[in-house]
CSV table of C-alpha atoms in Angstrom, one decimal:
chain,number,residue,atom,x,y,z
A,1,UNK,CA,131.8,128.3,118.0
A,2,UNK,CA,134.1,128.6,115.5
A,3,UNK,CA,132.1,130.0,111.9
A,4,UNK,CA,132.3,127.2,109.5
A,5,UNK,CA,134.8,127.2,105.7
A,6,UNK,CA,132.8,128.4,103.5
A,7,UNK,CA,131.8,124.9,102.0
A,8,UNK,CA,134.4,124.4,98.6
A,9,UNK,CA,137.1,124.4,102.0
A,10,UNK,CA,134.8,122.1,103.7
A,11,UNK,CA,135.1,119.4,100.8
A,12,UNK,CA,138.1,120.7,99.5
A,13,UNK,CA,139.4,119.2,103.1
A,14,UNK,CA,137.6,116.1,103.0
A,15,UNK,CA,138.7,115.2,99.6
A,16,UNK,CA,141.9,115.2,101.1
A,17,UNK,CA,141.4,113.1,103.8
A,18,UNK,CA,139.6,110.9,101.7
A,19,UNK,CA,142.4,109.9,99.7
A,20,UNK,CA,144.5,109.3,103.1
A,21,UNK,CA,143.0,106.0,102.9
A,22,UNK,CA,142.6,105.7,106.8
A,23,UNK,CA,138.2,105.6,105.8
A,24,UNK,CA,139.9,102.3,104.1
A,25,UNK,CA,141.1,100.6,107.0
A,26,UNK,CA,137.7,98.5,109.5
A,27,UNK,CA,138.9,99.1,112.2
A,28,UNK,CA,139.3,102.5,111.9
A,29,UNK,CA,135.7,102.7,110.0
A,30,UNK,CA,134.2,100.4,114.0
A,31,UNK,CA,135.7,103.4,116.1
A,32,UNK,CA,133.7,106.0,114.7
A,33,UNK,CA,130.7,104.6,115.0
A,34,UNK,CA,131.2,103.1,118.5
A,35,UNK,CA,131.6,107.1,119.1
A,36,UNK,CA,129.4,107.8,117.1
A,37,UNK,CA,126.8,105.3,119.5
A,38,UNK,CA,128.6,106.9,122.4
A,39,UNK,CA,127.8,110.3,122.1
A,40,UNK,CA,124.5,109.8,121.2
A,41,UNK,CA,123.8,107.7,124.6
A,42,UNK,CA,125.5,111.0,126.0
A,43,UNK,CA,123.5,113.8,124.2
A,44,UNK,CA,119.7,111.6,125.1
A,45,UNK,CA,118.5,113.6,126.9
A,46,UNK,CA,119.4,117.0,125.0
A,47,UNK,CA,118.0,114.8,122.2
A,48,UNK,CA,115.0,113.9,123.9
A,49,UNK,CA,114.1,117.8,125.3
A,50,UNK,CA,114.5,119.6,121.5
A,51,UNK,CA,111.9,117.1,120.4
A,52,UNK,CA,109.6,118.1,122.7
A,53,UNK,CA,110.5,122.2,121.5
A,54,UNK,CA,110.1,121.2,117.6
A,55,UNK,CA,107.3,119.5,116.8
A,56,UNK,CA,106.2,118.2,121.5
A,57,UNK,CA,107.5,114.7,120.4
A,58,UNK,CA,106.9,112.7,123.7
A,59,UNK,CA,109.4,110.8,125.4
A,60,UNK,CA,108.4,107.7,124.7
A,61,UNK,CA,107.9,107.7,120.5
A,62,UNK,CA,111.1,109.9,119.9
A,63,UNK,CA,113.5,107.1,121.9
A,64,UNK,CA,112.1,104.7,119.7
A,65,UNK,CA,111.6,106.4,116.6
A,66,UNK,CA,114.5,108.5,116.6
A,67,UNK,CA,117.3,107.7,119.1
A,68,UNK,CA,116.5,103.8,119.6
A,69,UNK,CA,116.2,103.4,115.5
A,70,UNK,CA,119.4,104.6,115.0
A,71,UNK,CA,121.1,103.2,118.0
A,72,UNK,CA,120.4,99.5,116.7
A,73,UNK,CA,121.1,100.9,113.0
A,74,UNK,CA,124.8,101.4,114.4
A,75,UNK,CA,124.1,97.7,116.1
A,76,UNK,CA,123.6,96.0,113.7
A,77,UNK,CA,126.6,97.4,111.5
A,78,UNK,CA,129.1,97.0,114.4
A,79,UNK,CA,128.9,93.5,113.9
A,80,UNK,CA,127.6,92.7,110.8
A,81,UNK,CA,131.0,95.7,108.9
A,82,UNK,CA,133.7,93.2,108.5
A,83,UNK,CA,131.3,90.7,106.8
A,84,UNK,CA,129.8,93.1,104.6
A,85,UNK,CA,133.4,94.4,103.8
A,86,UNK,CA,134.5,90.6,103.2
A,87,UNK,CA,135.8,91.1,99.5
A,88,UNK,CA,133.0,88.0,96.9
A,89,UNK,CA,134.7,85.4,95.4
A,90,UNK,CA,132.2,84.4,92.0
A,91,UNK,CA,132.5,82.1,89.5
A,92,UNK,CA,135.1,82.7,87.0
A,93,UNK,CA,134.9,80.8,83.6
A,94,UNK,CA,137.0,78.2,82.9
A,95,UNK,CA,138.0,80.5,80.1
A,96,UNK,CA,140.0,82.3,82.2
A,97,UNK,CA,141.4,80.2,84.5
A,98,UNK,CA,143.9,80.1,85.8
A,99,UNK,CA,142.6,84.0,87.4
A,100,UNK,CA,140.7,84.0,90.4
A,101,UNK,CA,137.6,86.8,90.1
A,102,UNK,CA,135.7,89.1,92.7
A,103,UNK,CA,133.8,91.6,94.6
A,104,UNK,CA,134.8,94.6,95.8
A,105,UNK,CA,133.3,97.2,98.2
A,106,UNK,CA,134.7,100.6,97.5
A,107,UNK,CA,133.5,104.0,98.5
A,108,UNK,CA,132.1,106.2,96.9
A,109,UNK,CA,134.6,109.5,99.0
A,110,UNK,CA,133.3,112.3,99.8
A,111,UNK,CA,129.1,112.1,100.1
A,112,UNK,CA,126.5,115.0,100.8
A,113,UNK,CA,123.7,114.4,103.7
A,114,UNK,CA,120.0,116.1,103.2
A,115,UNK,CA,117.5,115.0,106.1
A,116,UNK,CA,113.9,116.4,106.6
A,117,UNK,CA,112.7,117.4,109.9
A,118,UNK,CA,110.0,115.3,110.6
A,119,UNK,CA,112.3,112.8,112.0
A,120,UNK,CA,114.9,115.0,112.3
A,121,UNK,CA,117.1,112.4,114.6
A,122,UNK,CA,117.2,109.6,112.5
A,123,UNK,CA,116.4,110.4,109.2
A,124,UNK,CA,120.4,112.5,109.0
A,125,UNK,CA,122.3,109.9,112.2
A,126,UNK,CA,120.5,106.6,109.8
A,127,UNK,CA,122.7,107.6,106.6
A,128,UNK,CA,125.5,109.2,108.6
A,129,UNK,CA,125.9,105.1,109.3
A,130,UNK,CA,125.6,104.1,106.0
A,131,UNK,CA,127.9,106.5,104.5
A,132,UNK,CA,130.3,106.2,107.7
A,133,UNK,CA,129.7,101.8,107.4
A,134,UNK,CA,131.3,101.9,104.1
A,135,UNK,CA,134.6,104.1,104.7
A,136,UNK,CA,133.1,107.2,103.2
A,137,UNK,CA,133.7,110.6,104.5
A,138,UNK,CA,130.3,113.6,104.1
A,139,UNK,CA,128.8,116.6,105.1
A,140,UNK,CA,125.6,116.6,106.1
A,141,UNK,CA,122.3,119.1,105.5
A,142,UNK,CA,120.5,119.0,109.0
A,143,UNK,CA,116.8,120.8,108.5
A,144,UNK,CA,116.5,124.2,109.3
A,145,UNK,CA,112.2,124.2,110.1
A,146,UNK,CA,113.4,121.6,112.9
A,147,UNK,CA,115.7,124.2,115.1
A,148,UNK,CA,116.2,122.8,118.0
A,149,UNK,CA,116.5,118.6,116.9
A,150,UNK,CA,118.9,120.4,113.8
A,151,UNK,CA,121.0,122.5,116.3
A,152,UNK,CA,122.1,119.3,119.0
A,153,UNK,CA,122.6,117.2,116.2
A,154,UNK,CA,125.2,119.6,114.5
A,155,UNK,CA,126.9,119.8,117.6
A,156,UNK,CA,126.2,116.5,118.3
A,157,UNK,CA,128.5,115.3,115.1
A,158,UNK,CA,131.1,118.2,116.0
A,159,UNK,CA,131.6,116.4,119.3
A,160,UNK,CA,132.1,113.2,117.3
A,161,UNK,CA,134.1,113.4,114.7
A,162,UNK,CA,136.8,115.7,112.9
A,163,UNK,CA,135.3,118.1,110.3
A,164,UNK,CA,137.7,116.4,107.7
A,165,UNK,CA,136.2,113.4,108.3
A,166,UNK,CA,132.1,114.3,108.8
A,167,UNK,CA,131.4,117.9,108.8
A,168,UNK,CA,127.9,119.0,110.0
A,169,UNK,CA,126.7,122.2,107.3
A,170,UNK,CA,123.4,124.8,109.0
A,171,UNK,CA,122.1,127.4,107.2
A,172,UNK,CA,118.3,127.5,104.9
A,173,UNK,CA,117.3,126.8,101.2
A,174,UNK,CA,120.7,129.1,99.8
A,175,UNK,CA,123.1,126.2,101.4
A,176,UNK,CA,121.5,124.0,100.5
A,177,UNK,CA,121.4,125.0,97.2
A,178,UNK,CA,125.4,126.1,97.2
A,179,UNK,CA,125.9,122.5,98.6
A,180,UNK,CA,124.2,120.8,95.1
A,181,UNK,CA,126.3,122.9,93.4
A,182,UNK,CA,130.4,121.0,94.6
A,183,UNK,CA,131.1,118.4,92.9
A,184,UNK,CA,130.8,115.6,96.3
A,185,UNK,CA,130.7,112.2,95.2
A,186,UNK,CA,127.1,111.0,96.0
A,187,UNK,CA,124.3,112.6,97.2
A,188,UNK,CA,122.1,111.3,99.0
A,189,UNK,CA,118.2,113.1,99.5
A,190,UNK,CA,115.0,113.0,101.9
A,191,UNK,CA,111.7,114.8,101.9
A,192,UNK,CA,109.2,116.1,99.3
A,193,UNK,CA,109.0,114.7,96.2
A,194,UNK,CA,109.2,118.7,94.6
A,195,UNK,CA,112.8,118.9,96.0
A,196,UNK,CA,113.9,115.5,95.1
A,197,UNK,CA,113.2,116.2,92.1
A,198,UNK,CA,115.2,119.4,92.3
A,199,UNK,CA,117.5,116.8,93.5
A,200,UNK,CA,118.2,115.1,91.8
A,201,UNK,CA,118.2,117.1,88.8
A,202,UNK,CA,121.7,119.3,90.1
A,203,UNK,CA,123.1,115.7,90.6
A,204,UNK,CA,122.5,114.3,87.5
A,205,UNK,CA,123.7,118.1,85.7
A,206,UNK,CA,127.5,116.7,88.0
A,207,UNK,CA,126.8,113.4,86.9
A,208,UNK,CA,126.7,112.3,91.0
A,209,UNK,CA,125.4,109.2,92.0
A,210,UNK,CA,122.2,109.8,94.3
A,211,UNK,CA,119.6,108.1,96.2
A,212,UNK,CA,116.5,110.3,97.2
A,213,UNK,CA,114.1,109.2,99.8
A,214,UNK,CA,110.6,111.1,99.3
A,215,UNK,CA,106.7,110.3,99.1
A,216,UNK,CA,103.7,110.2,98.4
A,217,UNK,CA,100.3,109.0,99.3
A,218,UNK,CA,100.6,106.0,101.3
A,219,UNK,CA,97.4,103.8,100.8
A,220,UNK,CA,95.9,101.2,104.4
A,221,UNK,CA,93.3,99.3,102.7
A,222,UNK,CA,91.7,97.1,104.3
A,223,UNK,CA,89.8,93.2,103.6
A,224,UNK,CA,86.6,92.3,102.8
A,225,UNK,CA,86.9,89.6,106.1
A,226,UNK,CA,89.9,91.0,108.6
A,227,UNK,CA,89.4,91.5,111.7
A,228,UNK,CA,88.0,95.8,112.2
A,229,UNK,CA,88.5,96.6,114.9
A,230,UNK,CA,93.0,95.5,114.5
A,231,UNK,CA,93.2,97.6,111.3
A,232,UNK,CA,90.5,100.4,112.8
A,233,UNK,CA,93.3,100.1,116.1
A,234,UNK,CA,97.0,100.3,114.1
A,235,UNK,CA,96.0,102.6,111.1
A,236,UNK,CA,95.0,104.3,113.4
A,237,UNK,CA,98.1,104.4,115.5
A,238,UNK,CA,100.2,104.4,112.5
A,239,UNK,CA,98.3,108.0,110.8
A,240,UNK,CA,98.5,110.1,113.5
A,241,UNK,CA,102.0,109.1,115.0
A,242,UNK,CA,103.7,111.7,115.4
A,243,UNK,CA,100.6,113.3,114.0
A,244,UNK,CA,100.6,112.3,111.1
A,245,UNK,CA,103.6,113.9,109.8
A,246,UNK,CA,105.7,110.7,108.8
A,247,UNK,CA,106.4,109.9,104.7
A,248,UNK,CA,105.5,106.1,105.5
A,249,UNK,CA,101.5,107.1,107.4
A,250,UNK,CA,99.1,106.1,105.7
A,251,UNK,CA,97.4,108.3,103.8
A,252,UNK,CA,94.2,106.9,103.5
A,253,UNK,CA,91.6,104.2,104.3
A,254,UNK,CA,90.7,101.5,101.9
A,255,UNK,CA,87.9,99.8,103.5
A,256,UNK,CA,85.0,97.6,101.9
A,257,UNK,CA,81.9,100.4,101.4
A,258,UNK,CA,79.8,97.3,104.2
A,259,UNK,CA,82.7,98.0,106.7
A,260,UNK,CA,83.2,101.7,106.5
A,261,UNK,CA,81.3,103.1,109.4
A,262,UNK,CA,82.0,99.8,111.9
A,263,UNK,CA,85.1,100.8,110.5
A,264,UNK,CA,85.0,104.7,110.8
A,265,UNK,CA,83.6,103.7,114.5
A,266,UNK,CA,86.3,101.8,115.4
A,267,UNK,CA,88.5,104.2,114.9
A,268,UNK,CA,87.0,106.8,116.8
A,269,UNK,CA,87.4,104.3,119.8
A,270,UNK,CA,90.7,104.1,118.9
A,271,UNK,CA,91.3,107.7,118.7
A,272,UNK,CA,89.7,108.7,122.5
A,273,UNK,CA,91.4,105.4,124.0
A,274,UNK,CA,94.8,106.6,123.0
A,275,UNK,CA,94.3,110.2,123.2
A,276,UNK,CA,91.6,110.8,125.2
A,277,UNK,CA,88.2,112.9,124.8
A,278,UNK,CA,90.8,115.8,124.8
A,279,UNK,CA,93.7,115.1,122.5
A,280,UNK,CA,95.2,118.5,122.9
A,281,UNK,CA,95.7,117.6,126.8
A,282,UNK,CA,97.5,114.3,125.9
A,283,UNK,CA,101.2,114.2,126.7
A,284,UNK,CA,101.6,111.4,124.2
A,285,UNK,CA,100.3,113.7,121.6
A,286,UNK,CA,102.7,115.7,118.7
A,287,UNK,CA,102.8,119.3,116.9
A,288,UNK,CA,102.6,120.4,113.2
A,289,UNK,CA,106.4,121.7,112.1
A,290,UNK,CA,104.8,125.2,112.1
A,291,UNK,CA,102.7,127.6,110.2
A,292,UNK,CA,103.3,127.4,107.4
A,293,UNK,CA,101.7,123.2,107.7
A,294,UNK,CA,99.0,123.9,110.1
A,295,UNK,CA,97.8,126.4,107.5
A,296,UNK,CA,98.1,124.3,104.6
A,297,UNK,CA,95.9,121.0,107.1
A,298,UNK,CA,93.8,123.2,108.3
A,299,UNK,CA,92.8,124.7,104.7
A,300,UNK,CA,92.4,120.9,104.0
A,301,UNK,CA,90.3,120.0,106.8
A,302,UNK,CA,88.2,123.2,106.9
A,303,UNK,CA,87.6,122.0,102.4
A,304,UNK,CA,86.5,118.0,102.9
A,305,UNK,CA,83.2,116.5,105.4
A,306,UNK,CA,84.6,115.9,108.6
A,307,UNK,CA,83.8,112.6,110.5
A,308,UNK,CA,85.2,113.4,113.8
A,309,UNK,CA,87.8,116.1,115.1
A,310,UNK,CA,88.6,119.0,112.7
A,311,UNK,CA,89.8,121.2,115.5
A,312,UNK,CA,93.1,123.6,115.1
A,313,UNK,CA,94.9,125.9,117.4
A,314,UNK,CA,97.0,127.8,115.6
A,315,UNK,CA,98.9,129.7,118.5
A,316,UNK,CA,99.2,125.9,119.6
A,317,UNK,CA,100.1,124.7,115.9
A,318,UNK,CA,97.7,121.5,117.1
A,319,UNK,CA,95.2,120.3,114.6
A,320,UNK,CA,93.4,117.6,115.8
A,321,UNK,CA,92.9,113.6,115.2
A,322,UNK,CA,91.2,113.7,112.5
A,323,UNK,CA,88.5,111.4,110.1
A,324,UNK,CA,87.2,112.4,106.8
A,325,UNK,CA,83.9,110.6,106.2
A,326,UNK,CA,82.8,109.0,102.6
A,327,UNK,CA,85.6,110.9,100.8
A,328,UNK,CA,86.4,109.8,96.9
A,329,UNK,CA,89.6,110.2,94.7
A,330,UNK,CA,88.6,114.0,93.4
A,331,UNK,CA,88.5,114.8,97.0
A,332,UNK,CA,91.1,118.1,98.0
A,333,UNK,CA,92.7,115.7,100.0
A,334,UNK,CA,92.8,113.3,98.0
A,335,UNK,CA,95.3,115.2,95.4
A,336,UNK,CA,98.5,115.5,97.3
A,337,UNK,CA,100.3,113.4,100.8
A,338,UNK,CA,98.8,114.9,103.6
A,339,UNK,CA,101.6,114.6,106.4
A,340,UNK,CA,99.8,115.6,108.7
A,341,UNK,CA,96.8,114.4,111.7
A,342,UNK,CA,94.0,114.2,109.1
A,343,UNK,CA,92.4,110.3,108.0
A,344,UNK,CA,90.4,110.2,104.6
A,345,UNK,CA,88.2,106.2,104.7
A,346,UNK,CA,87.3,105.7,101.6
A,347,UNK,CA,84.6,103.1,100.8
A,348,UNK,CA,85.4,100.3,98.0
A,349,UNK,CA,83.1,96.9,96.2
A,350,UNK,CA,85.4,95.5,94.1
A,351,UNK,CA,89.4,94.9,96.2
A,352,UNK,CA,91.3,94.3,92.3
A,353,UNK,CA,88.7,97.4,91.4
A,354,UNK,CA,91.0,99.8,94.2
A,355,UNK,CA,94.4,98.4,93.5
A,356,UNK,CA,94.7,98.8,89.8
A,357,UNK,CA,93.5,102.0,91.0
A,358,UNK,CA,96.3,103.0,93.7
A,359,UNK,CA,98.6,100.9,90.7
A,360,UNK,CA,97.3,103.5,88.0
A,361,UNK,CA,98.6,106.7,90.9
A,362,UNK,CA,102.3,108.2,91.1
A,363,UNK,CA,104.1,104.4,93.4
A,364,UNK,CA,103.7,104.7,97.4
A,365,UNK,CA,106.2,104.3,98.8
A,366,UNK,CA,104.9,102.5,101.6
A,367,UNK,CA,101.3,100.5,101.7
A,368,UNK,CA,99.3,98.1,104.0
A,369,UNK,CA,97.1,95.4,103.3
A,370,UNK,CA,94.5,93.9,106.4
A,371,UNK,CA,94.0,90.3,104.6
A,372,UNK,CA,93.1,87.4,106.3
A,373,UNK,CA,94.1,86.3,102.9
A,374,UNK,CA,97.2,85.2,102.4
A,375,UNK,CA,96.6,83.9,98.9
A,376,UNK,CA,95.7,87.9,98.5
A,377,UNK,CA,98.1,89.0,100.7
A,378,UNK,CA,100.8,87.6,98.1
A,379,UNK,CA,99.3,88.9,95.2
A,380,UNK,CA,99.0,92.6,95.7
A,381,UNK,CA,102.9,91.7,97.4
A,382,UNK,CA,103.6,90.7,94.0
A,383,UNK,CA,101.5,93.0,91.8
A,384,UNK,CA,101.0,96.2,93.7
A,385,UNK,CA,104.4,99.4,93.1
A,386,UNK,CA,105.3,100.3,96.0
A,387,UNK,CA,108.4,101.1,97.9
A,388,UNK,CA,107.9,98.6,100.9
A,389,UNK,CA,104.5,98.2,103.6
A,390,UNK,CA,103.6,95.4,106.3
A,391,UNK,CA,100.5,93.2,105.3
A,392,UNK,CA,98.3,93.9,108.7
A,393,UNK,CA,100.3,96.1,110.4
A,394,UNK,CA,101.4,99.7,109.8
A,395,UNK,CA,104.4,101.5,110.2
A,396,UNK,CA,106.7,98.5,112.1
A,397,UNK,CA,108.4,97.9,109.0
A,398,UNK,CA,111.2,100.5,109.0
A,399,UNK,CA,111.5,99.4,112.8
A,400,UNK,CA,114.6,96.7,112.0
A,401,UNK,CA,118.0,97.8,110.6
A,402,UNK,CA,117.8,94.1,108.5
A,403,UNK,CA,114.8,94.8,105.9
A,404,UNK,CA,116.0,97.7,103.0
A,405,UNK,CA,114.0,100.8,103.2
A,406,UNK,CA,113.2,103.5,99.6
A,407,UNK,CA,110.7,103.9,97.0
A,408,UNK,CA,109.6,103.8,93.5
A,409,UNK,CA,108.8,105.7,91.3
A,410,UNK,CA,108.0,109.0,92.5
A,411,UNK,CA,108.6,107.6,96.3
A,412,UNK,CA,111.9,107.1,95.2
A,413,UNK,CA,115.3,105.9,93.9
A,414,UNK,CA,117.3,103.2,96.4
A,415,UNK,CA,117.7,101.5,99.5
A,416,UNK,CA,118.4,101.4,103.2
A,417,UNK,CA,118.8,100.5,106.7
A,418,UNK,CA,121.2,98.2,107.6
A,419,UNK,CA,123.1,95.9,104.6
A,420,UNK,CA,121.4,97.9,101.7
A,421,UNK,CA,122.8,101.6,104.1
A,422,UNK,CA,126.8,100.0,103.4
A,423,UNK,CA,125.4,98.5,99.2
A,424,UNK,CA,124.3,102.2,98.7
A,425,UNK,CA,127.4,104.6,100.0
A,426,UNK,CA,129.2,101.9,98.3
A,427,UNK,CA,130.3,100.4,95.1
A,428,UNK,CA,131.0,97.3,93.5
A,429,UNK,CA,134.3,96.8,91.8
A,430,UNK,CA,134.4,93.2,89.5
A,431,UNK,CA,138.0,92.0,89.7
A,432,UNK,CA,139.6,89.2,87.9
A,433,UNK,CA,143.1,87.9,90.0
A,434,UNK,CA,145.2,86.8,87.2
A,435,UNK,CA,148.9,84.9,88.5
A,436,UNK,CA,151.7,85.7,86.7
A,437,UNK,CA,152.1,82.0,86.2
A,438,UNK,CA,150.8,79.8,84.1
A,439,UNK,CA,150.6,81.9,80.5
A,440,UNK,CA,148.3,80.8,78.7
A,441,UNK,CA,149.4,80.5,75.4
A,442,UNK,CA,145.9,79.9,73.5
A,443,UNK,CA,144.3,83.6,73.6
A,444,UNK,CA,147.9,85.6,71.9
A,445,UNK,CA,148.1,85.3,67.8
A,446,UNK,CA,148.6,83.5,65.5
A,447,UNK,CA,146.0,81.6,65.2
A,448,UNK,CA,145.5,77.8,64.3
A,449,UNK,CA,143.9,75.7,63.7
A,450,UNK,CA,144.0,74.1,67.0
A,451,UNK,CA,143.8,76.9,69.0
A,452,UNK,CA,140.8,78.1,67.0
A,453,UNK,CA,138.9,74.6,67.8
A,454,UNK,CA,140.0,74.9,71.8
A,455,UNK,CA,138.4,78.5,71.5
A,456,UNK,CA,134.8,77.2,70.4
A,457,UNK,CA,135.1,74.4,73.1
A,458,UNK,CA,135.5,77.0,76.1
A,459,UNK,CA,133.2,79.1,75.1
A,460,UNK,CA,130.7,77.2,73.8
């Protein structure tokens, strides 16, 4: 493998390639997307093996949360791109007759995409689909933590694309910092809120528009009268999917006080049904990405009242599915995003007091609400600030390519998936197209009483 050229040189080559206008051709974009889909299919088994090596990720889980999700994104773009890219005609005021108004979607140019380690295939390639569909060039920086998966993704990108068009840059934190010194036209970042803040500062210094996909403590709230067994089953599945290492993972469960014990018992039954009496032996249970995150999660378990689980194995980077009973807002486990297989369960007395407490804190990326009441579901959607979520389910809102995905406030800026990705990686260019004839003389001086009267009528 030839050594990578300096980052500034990669950017210069891509800028030159973008200026050739090749990426503006919709047929060119469609061919590139089809090629990406074919490369992804060819490397499927290699990707599955790498994901298993990085996090013990089960193949069925990886198929639909990583590879399958990206394939759906590509398929959606292949079907809809010509429609998305078509100029949109809008209303033109009478005063601008005989002109016609249209909105064009135009690519930014050369985009920088930072991905995260917890879903190293999906979080790298899904934004890339949007960047390619919108007509951009792109430099992609996979996470250095998911070493095996990121290496395969980088190899896939190099196989699929001309480096002047899309390039993969691997490296540690110093590489990321060097990338942020370059004058890209757009930055797309997925990761923690703390790092996202630094990325935004760096982009702001160069006046580069940015999208941040961050995280936060995603609540899972069970309403009075909800089906406790279904709520527990879907919450447990969502919480321990990828060993809780998901930005949209239910961070904690809040349950009516009178239903809390029943919920905890149901959750324990669900854990044992999904992963067996010893989840460490289950082929369907992932591992923690590295020792740093393992030690942080182990500390949370050691400082909390564990009702179930809590067992750890440092050599295997294993932390058992863990339930913290009777958690409180001031507990250490409630002071940070958990991002692991530890689920605090809070008891609440009044639903709207609880929702007010959630609304008073940092806005979560996702919120999950189990309720039979359509009225209360609608009120939660309208009154509580959060980026996206599910009613009576968890995690599944990220699966389809048609729902826009993203946070609000501390949980993120901007949206992607499907058309939202195309919109994110392009900007609106408003154009008034006026024919040369007739040339309306009303706007030209000298003014007259008649011109002023007509102008008053036309402009109201």
